[in-house]
Coordinates of C-alpha atoms and ligand atoms in Angstrom, one line a residue:
M1162 CA -6.5 -9.0 1.5
Q1163 CA -5.5 -11.8 -0.9
F1164 CA -2.3 -12.2 -2.9
N1165 CA -4.2 -11.2 -6.0
D1166 CA -5.1 -7.9 -4.5
V1167 CA -1.3 -7.4 -3.6
L1168 CA -0.3 -8.0 -7.2
E1169 CA -3.0 -5.4 -8.3
L1170 CA -1.6 -2.9 -5.8
V1171 CA 2.0 -3.1 -7.1
R1172 CA 1.1 -3.9 -10.8
D1173 CA 2.5 -0.5 -12.1
D1174 CA 5.5 -0.8 -10.0
L1175 CA 6.2 -4.3 -11.1
E1176 CA 5.8 -3.3 -14.7
R1177 CA 8.5 -0.7 -14.1
V1178 CA 10.7 -3.3 -12.4
S1179 CA 10.2 -5.6 -15.5
E1180 CA 11.4 -2.6 -17.7
A1181 CA 14.5 -2.0 -15.6
I1182 CA 15.3 -5.8 -15.7
R1183 CA 15.0 -5.7 -19.3
A1184 CA 17.2 -2.6 -19.8
N1185 CA 19.8 -4.0 -17.3
F1186 CA 20.1 -7.2 -19.2
E1187 CA 21.3 -5.2 -22.3
S1188 CA 24.9 -6.2 -23.5
D1189 CA 26.6 -6.2 -26.8
V1190 CA 27.5 -9.8 -25.9
A1191 CA 24.3 -11.2 -27.4
L1192 CA 24.1 -14.5 -25.2
I1193 CA 23.5 -12.2 -22.1
P1194 CA 20.2 -10.8 -23.2
T1195 CA 19.3 -14.0 -24.9
I1196 CA 19.5 -15.9 -21.6
G1197 CA 18.4 -12.8 -19.6
N1198 CA 15.1 -12.7 -21.6
Y1199 CA 14.6 -16.3 -21.5
L1200 CA 14.9 -16.2 -17.6
S1201 CA 12.7 -13.0 -17.1
N1202 CA 9.9 -14.0 -19.7
N1203 CA 9.2 -17.5 -18.4
G1204 CA 7.3 -16.4 -15.3
G1205 CA 8.7 -16.2 -11.8
K1206 CA 6.8 -14.8 -9.0
R1207 CA 9.0 -11.8 -8.4
L1208 CA 8.6 -12.3 -4.8
R1209 CA 11.6 -10.5 -3.9
P1210 CA 10.9 -7.3 -5.6
I1211 CA 7.3 -7.5 -4.1
M1212 CA 9.0 -7.6 -0.8
V1213 CA 11.2 -4.4 -1.6
L1214 CA 8.1 -2.7 -3.0
L1215 CA 5.7 -3.6 -0.1
S1216 CA 8.2 -2.8 2.5
S1217 CA 9.0 0.5 0.8
R1218 CA 5.3 1.4 1.0
F1219 CA 5.0 0.2 4.5
A1220 CA 7.8 2.6 5.5
G1221 CA 6.1 5.3 3.5
Y1222 CA 8.5 5.5 0.7
A1223 CA 7.2 5.8 -2.9
G1224 CA 10.4 6.9 -5.0
A1225 CA 12.1 5.5 -7.9
R1226 CA 14.9 4.0 -5.8
A1227 CA 12.5 1.1 -4.7
I1228 CA 12.3 0.2 -8.6
T1229 CA 16.0 0.0 -9.0
Y1230 CA 16.5 -1.9 -5.7
S1231 CA 13.7 -4.4 -6.8
C1232 CA 15.6 -5.1 -10.1
V1233 CA 18.8 -5.6 -8.2
V1234 CA 17.3 -8.3 -5.8
E1235 CA 15.7 -10.0 -8.7
F1236 CA 19.2 -10.1 -10.5
I1237 CA 20.9 -11.4 -7.4
H1238 CA 18.1 -14.1 -7.1
L1239 CA 18.4 -14.9 -10.8
A1240 CA 22.1 -15.3 -10.6
S1241 CA 21.8 -17.5 -7.6
L1242 CA 19.3 -19.6 -9.5
L1243 CA 21.5 -20.0 -12.5
H1244 CA 24.3 -21.2 -10.2
D1245 CA 22.0 -23.4 -8.1
D1246 CA 20.7 -25.1 -11.2
V1247 CA 24.1 -26.0 -12.3
V1248 CA 25.1 -27.2 -8.8
D1249 CA 21.8 -29.2 -8.5
E1250 CA 21.9 -30.5 -12.2
A1251 CA 18.4 -29.3 -12.5
E1252 CA 16.7 -29.8 -15.8
L1253 CA 13.6 -27.8 -15.3
R1254 CA 12.8 -24.3 -14.0
R1255 CA 9.6 -22.3 -14.0
G1256 CA 7.9 -24.9 -16.1
G1257 CA 10.5 -25.1 -19.0
P1258 CA 14.0 -26.4 -19.6
S1259 CA 16.5 -24.6 -17.1
A1260 CA 19.2 -22.4 -18.6
N1261 CA 21.8 -25.0 -18.0
S1262 CA 19.6 -27.5 -20.0
N1263 CA 19.4 -25.0 -23.0
W1264 CA 22.8 -23.3 -23.1
G1265 CA 24.9 -25.7 -20.7
N1266 CA 26.7 -25.1 -17.3
E1267 CA 29.5 -22.7 -18.6
A1268 CA 27.0 -20.3 -20.1
S1269 CA 24.8 -20.5 -16.9
V1270 CA 27.5 -19.8 -14.6
L1271 CA 28.9 -17.1 -16.6
V1272 CA 25.7 -15.2 -17.3
G1273 CA 25.0 -15.6 -13.6
D1274 CA 28.3 -13.8 -12.9
F1275 CA 27.3 -11.0 -15.3
L1276 CA 24.0 -10.7 -13.4
F1277 CA 25.6 -10.7 -10.0
A1278 CA 28.2 -8.2 -11.2
K1279 CA 25.5 -5.9 -12.7
S1280 CA 23.6 -6.0 -9.4
F1281 CA 26.6 -4.5 -7.7
A1282 CA 27.3 -2.0 -10.6
L1283 CA 23.8 -0.8 -10.1
L1284 CA 24.2 -0.6 -6.2
A1285 CA 27.4 1.4 -6.9
K1286 CA 25.6 3.9 -9.0
E1287 CA 23.0 4.4 -6.3
N1288 CA 25.8 4.9 -3.8
V1289 CA 23.8 4.1 -0.7
P1290 CA 26.2 2.5 1.8
E1291 CA 23.4 1.0 3.9
V1292 CA 21.7 -0.7 1.0
L1293 CA 25.1 -1.9 -0.5
T1294 CA 26.1 -3.3 3.1
S1295 CA 22.9 -5.1 3.3
L1296 CA 22.9 -6.8 0.0
S1297 CA 26.6 -7.5 0.2
Q1298 CA 26.0 -9.3 3.5
A1299 CA 23.1 -11.2 2.2
S1300 CA 25.1 -12.4 -1.0
C1301 CA 27.8 -13.7 1.3
H1302 CA 25.2 -15.5 3.4
M1303 CA 23.7 -17.0 0.3
A1304 CA 26.9 -18.3 -0.8
E1305 CA 27.7 -19.7 2.6
G1306 CA 24.3 -21.4 2.8
E1307 CA 24.9 -23.3 -0.3
V1308 CA 28.4 -24.3 0.5
L1309 CA 27.1 -25.6 4.0
E1310 CA 24.2 -27.4 2.3
L1311 CA 26.8 -29.0 0.1
V1312 CA 29.1 -30.2 2.9
N1313 CA 26.1 -31.7 4.6
H1314 CA 24.8 -33.8 1.7
G1315 CA 24.1 -37.3 2.9
N1316 CA 24.2 -36.3 6.4
L1317 CA 21.1 -37.6 8.0
Q1318 CA 22.3 -36.6 11.5
I1319 CA 22.4 -32.9 10.7
A1320 CA 20.8 -31.0 13.7
E1321 CA 17.7 -29.1 12.8
E1322 CA 19.4 -25.9 14.1
E1323 CA 22.1 -26.3 11.5
Y1324 CA 19.5 -27.1 8.7
L1325 CA 17.7 -23.9 9.7
D1326 CA 21.1 -22.0 9.8
V1327 CA 21.5 -23.1 6.1
V1328 CA 17.9 -22.1 5.3
Y1329 CA 18.5 -18.7 6.9
R1330 CA 21.6 -18.1 4.8
K1331 CA 20.7 -19.4 1.4
T1332 CA 17.1 -18.0 1.4
A1333 CA 16.0 -16.0 4.3
A1334 CA 18.8 -13.5 4.3
L1335 CA 17.7 -12.1 1.0
F1336 CA 14.1 -11.8 2.0
E1337 CA 15.4 -9.9 5.3
S1338 CA 17.5 -7.6 3.3
C1339 CA 14.6 -6.7 0.8
C1340 CA 12.7 -5.7 3.8
E1341 CA 15.6 -3.8 5.4
I1342 CA 16.0 -1.7 2.1
G1343 CA 12.4 -0.7 2.5
A1344 CA 13.0 0.2 6.0
Y1345 CA 16.0 2.2 5.2
L1346 CA 14.3 4.0 2.1
G1347 CA 11.4 5.1 4.5
Q1348 CA 13.8 6.0 7.3
L1349 CA 11.8 4.0 9.7
D1350 CA 12.6 4.3 13.4
A1351 CA 14.9 1.4 14.9
G1352 CA 11.9 -0.6 16.3
A1353 CA 9.8 -0.7 13.2
A1354 CA 12.9 -1.3 11.1
A1355 CA 13.7 -4.4 13.2
A1356 CA 10.0 -5.6 13.0
L1357 CA 10.3 -5.3 9.2
R1358 CA 13.6 -7.3 9.2
A1359 CA 12.0 -9.9 11.5
Y1360 CA 9.1 -10.2 9.1
G1361 CA 11.3 -10.8 6.1
R1362 CA 13.5 -13.3 8.0
N1363 CA 10.4 -15.3 8.9
I1364 CA 9.0 -15.1 5.5
G1365 CA 12.2 -16.3 4.1
L1366 CA 12.3 -19.4 6.5
A1367 CA 8.7 -20.1 5.8
F1368 CA 9.3 -20.0 2.0
Q1369 CA 12.2 -22.4 2.0
L1370 CA 10.4 -24.9 4.4
V1371 CA 7.5 -24.8 1.9
D1372 CA 9.9 -25.3 -0.9
D1373 CA 11.6 -28.1 0.8
A1374 CA 8.2 -29.8 1.3
L1375 CA 7.0 -29.2 -2.2
D1376 CA 10.1 -31.0 -3.4
Y1377 CA 8.5 -34.2 -2.2
V1378 CA 4.8 -33.6 -2.8
A1379 CA 4.2 -31.1 -5.4
H1380 CA 2.7 -31.7 -8.9
E1381 CA 5.6 -31.1 -11.3
D1382 CA 3.3 -29.4 -13.7
R1383 CA 2.3 -26.8 -11.2
L1384 CA 5.7 -26.6 -9.6
G1385 CA 7.5 -25.9 -12.7
K1386 CA 10.4 -28.1 -11.7
S1387 CA 11.2 -31.7 -11.0
I1388 CA 10.2 -33.1 -7.7
G1389 CA 12.3 -35.5 -5.7
K1390 CA 15.7 -33.4 -6.6
D1391 CA 16.6 -33.2 -2.8
L1392 CA 16.5 -36.9 -2.5
E1393 CA 18.3 -37.6 -5.6
E1394 CA 21.2 -35.2 -4.5
A1395 CA 21.2 -36.5 -1.0
N1396 CA 20.4 -33.0 0.2
V1397 CA 19.0 -33.4 3.7
T1398 CA 16.1 -31.0 4.4
L1399 CA 13.5 -30.9 7.1
P1400 CA 11.3 -33.7 5.7
L1401 CA 14.0 -36.1 5.6
I1402 CA 15.5 -35.0 9.0
L1403 CA 12.0 -35.4 10.7
L1404 CA 11.5 -38.6 8.8
H1405 CA 14.8 -40.0 9.9
A1406 CA 14.2 -39.2 13.6
Q1407 CA 11.0 -41.1 13.7
A1408 CA 11.5 -44.0 11.4
S1409 CA 11.9 -47.6 12.4
P1410 CA 15.4 -49.4 12.2
Q1411 CA 14.6 -50.7 8.8
E1412 CA 13.3 -47.6 7.5
R1413 CA 16.3 -45.8 8.7
A1414 CA 18.6 -48.4 7.1
F1415 CA 16.8 -47.9 3.7
L1416 CA 17.3 -44.0 4.0
N1417 CA 20.8 -44.4 4.9
G1418 CA 21.3 -46.7 1.9
L1419 CA 19.7 -44.0 -0.2
M1420 CA 22.3 -41.4 0.9
E1421 CA 25.1 -43.8 -0.4
A1422 CA 23.5 -44.8 -3.5
E1423 CA 24.7 -44.0 -7.0
R1424 CA 21.2 -43.4 -8.3
V1425 CA 17.7 -43.0 -6.6
D1426 CA 14.9 -43.9 -8.9
K1427 CA 11.3 -43.1 -8.8
R1428 CA 10.4 -46.3 -6.8
D1429 CA 12.8 -45.1 -4.0
L1430 CA 11.2 -41.7 -4.1
A1431 CA 7.7 -43.4 -3.9
T1432 CA 8.9 -45.3 -0.9
V1433 CA 10.3 -42.3 0.9
I1434 CA 7.0 -40.5 0.4
E1435 CA 5.0 -43.5 1.7
Y1436 CA 7.2 -43.4 4.9
M1437 CA 6.6 -39.5 5.0
E1438 CA 2.7 -40.4 4.8
R1439 CA 3.0 -42.8 7.6
Y1440 CA 4.6 -40.3 10.0
H1441 CA 2.6 -37.1 8.7
I1442 CA 5.9 -35.5 7.9
I1443 CA 4.8 -33.0 5.2
E1444 CA 1.9 -31.8 7.7
E1445 CA 4.6 -31.2 10.4
V1446 CA 6.9 -29.3 7.9
L1447 CA 4.1 -27.2 6.7
G1448 CA 2.9 -26.5 10.3
R1449 CA 6.4 -25.3 11.0
A1450 CA 6.3 -23.0 8.0
R1451 CA 3.0 -21.8 9.1
A1452 CA 4.5 -20.9 12.4
Y1453 CA 7.2 -18.8 10.7
A1454 CA 4.6 -17.1 8.7
D1455 CA 2.6 -16.3 11.8
A1456 CA 5.7 -15.0 13.5
A1457 CA 6.2 -12.8 10.5
C1458 CA 2.8 -11.3 10.9
E1459 CA 3.1 -11.1 14.6
A1460 CA 6.1 -8.9 14.1
L1461 CA 4.0 -6.3 12.1
K1462 CA 0.9 -6.4 14.2
P1463 CA 1.9 -3.4 16.4
Y1464 CA 2.1 -1.3 13.2
N1465 CA -1.1 -2.3 11.6
A1466 CA -3.4 0.5 13.0
N1467 CA -4.3 1.8 9.7
G1468 CA -4.0 -1.4 7.8
D1469 CA -0.4 -0.7 6.7
S1470 CA 0.7 -4.3 7.4
E1471 CA -2.2 -5.9 5.4
P1472 CA -0.3 -6.4 2.1
L1473 CA 2.7 -7.7 3.8
M1474 CA 0.5 -10.3 5.9
A1475 CA -1.2 -11.4 2.6
V1476 CA 2.2 -12.3 1.3
A1477 CA 2.8 -14.4 4.3
N1478 CA -0.4 -16.3 3.6
Y1479 CA 0.5 -16.8 0.0
V1480 CA 3.9 -18.2 0.8
I1481 CA 2.2 -20.9 2.8
E1482 CA -0.5 -21.8 0.4
R1483 CA 1.5 -21.7 -2.7
Q1484 CA 1.7 -24.9 -4.8
E1485 CA 4.3 -23.4 -7.2
Ligands
FPP2922 C1 17.8 -22.4 -4.3 O1 17.6 -23.4 -3.4 C2 19.0 -21.8 -4.2 C3 19.2 -20.6 -3.3 C4 18.0 -20.1 -2.4 C5 20.4 -19.8 -3.2 C6 21.4 -20.1 -4.2 C7 22.8 -19.4 -3.9 C8 24.0 -19.7 -4.4 C9 24.0 -20.4 -5.6 C10 25.1 -18.9 -4.1 C11 25.1 -17.4 -4.1 C12 25.2 -17.0 -5.5 C13 25.0 -15.6 -5.9 C14 25.2 -15.2 -7.2 C15 24.5 -14.7 -4.8 P1 17.0 -24.8 -3.7 O2 17.9 -25.7 -4.6 O3 16.6 -25.4 -2.5 O4 15.7 -24.5 -4.6 P2 15.1 -24.9 -5.9 O5 14.2 -26.1 -5.7 O6 14.2 -23.7 -6.5 O7 16.3 -25.2 -6.9
MG2923 MG1 17.9 -26.0 -6.6

């Protein structure tokens, strides 16, 4: 099964999710739906809703709650992107100007707050404590992950475990929660629910490692956002950690200089990419991402007797091969 087949499988559900997203962006404060529509019309892979929908199906649940929760996880994700693009001073998102470029930082932060608040209003209405607990914990992790990333800016000595902890919190925790929601809706037994959570966690880790590799080597047009942002912000991700560990003393001195520099230009980025090519760093990062995706599939193997895990496994493959 390919990712396109997955999209076909959930097409009607995703249409309903889009309707729910549109409806819940409504507000008599016009700027909210304006930015909301801008965000939800300009693409986005809807990967987190897909995770909720597929894990619900996997667990044997086909009711309306999966649509509402898909809308909620997309809102939490969009809120976090609005805030993240302010923090990262990002100019592009999903192939167009970011919301902060178009409307400024204040509007982005505040509409992010609306989306985040709306997520919890929807959760309150559903009144399912298990799902509320899962998504509130994931949201705390996301904020902790971003803070931890911030305090480690410029820290080329950061241990890989600490970097992976940041990745778990800022990205993988929400993926894990999406799968936990499906497991809960389908009332899976403890073993299968744990397997689904492990799948989600590993997909999230793989997703962020690929994101961190693409930040150095993607084609901007396909990626839809600027490359080289992590270096510019002295945000130390796995490509830089692995490079720093293998680099010569001169190369290390150059990298250390960049962490302190006022400005990092295209030439500096090209030099770092050249070093990364020398040590096959991106291959190494993508290899590790592949290992997480494999671990995700491995967790679901015992539950694939009737091909039930196939769509989720196809997502694992997509996460690794994506260029956008
Ligand atoms: C993108 O990372 C950002 C995240 C995965 C998480 C952002 C989380 C917050 C801002 C805090 C929590 C906020 C809420 C509302 C829950 P990235 O910068 O590596 O990816 P990018 O390249 O797509 O920008
Ligand atoms: Mg960012």
